[in-house]
Amino acid sequence: MDAARAGEEMTAGRLGAALGLNSAGTTALVDRLERLGHVRRTRSERDRRKVVVEVSERAVGLGRDFFGPLIDRSVELLRGYDERELAAVRGFLAGVRDAAAESS
């Protein structure tokens, strides 16, 4: 979904690299997600030789149903913070993200 928002295509190789999976693991993951109807493989619009992985509307809807209330409440909470407090929250979250990236 992040790639689609950025106007980029997501290949299985790129997805595997982002997730730290080898080729076989990535194929197994995409196969399973495809069987469940969460993603589909299509030919690249830019290069018909490439296969890209796209998130299905069904999966987007499931994500919205599951995470939407949490996201809405989080946004509501953030509106109550001033700029200094928001900077502290951003710093904390960036640190957690970096720590998670270092441990993988």
Short mmCIF file of C-alpha atoms in Angstrom, two decimals, residues 7-41:
data_model
loop_
_atom_site.label_atom_id
_atom_site.label_comp_id
_atom_site.label_asym_id
_atom_site.label_seq_id
_atom_site.Cartn_x
_atom_site.Cartn_y
_atom_site.Cartn_z
CA GLY A 7 3.15 5.86 -7.20
CA GLU A 8 5.65 2.99 -7.20
CA GLU A 9 5.31 -0.66 -8.12
CA MET A 10 5.95 -3.43 -5.61
CA THR A 11 7.69 -6.49 -6.97
CA ALA A 12 8.03 -9.69 -5.00
CA GLY A 13 11.79 -9.08 -4.79
CA ARG A 14 11.32 -5.63 -3.37
CA LEU A 15 8.74 -6.92 -0.89
CA GLY A 16 11.05 -9.71 0.21
CA ALA A 17 13.92 -7.27 0.75
CA ALA A 18 11.69 -4.98 2.82
CA LEU A 19 10.55 -7.92 4.96
CA GLY A 20 13.94 -9.61 5.19
CA LEU A 21 12.71 -12.75 3.45
CA ASN A 22 14.51 -14.90 0.91
CA SER A 23 12.98 -15.64 -2.50
CA ALA A 24 11.28 -18.87 -1.41
CA GLY A 25 9.79 -17.25 1.69
CA THR A 26 8.53 -14.29 -0.30
CA THR A 27 6.93 -16.56 -2.90
CA ALA A 28 5.22 -18.60 -0.18
CA LEU A 29 3.95 -15.42 1.49
CA VAL A 30 2.62 -13.88 -1.73
CA ASP A 31 1.05 -17.22 -2.75
CA ARG A 32 -0.79 -17.43 0.56
CA LEU A 33 -1.93 -13.79 0.48
CA GLU A 34 -3.11 -14.28 -3.09
CA ARG A 35 -5.09 -17.42 -2.18
CA LEU A 36 -6.77 -15.44 0.61
CA GLY A 37 -7.66 -12.65 -1.81
CA HIS A 38 -5.48 -10.02 -0.11
CA VAL A 39 -3.12 -9.40 -3.03
CA ARG A 40 -2.99 -10.05 -6.75
CA ARG A 41 -0.10 -10.43 -9.16
#
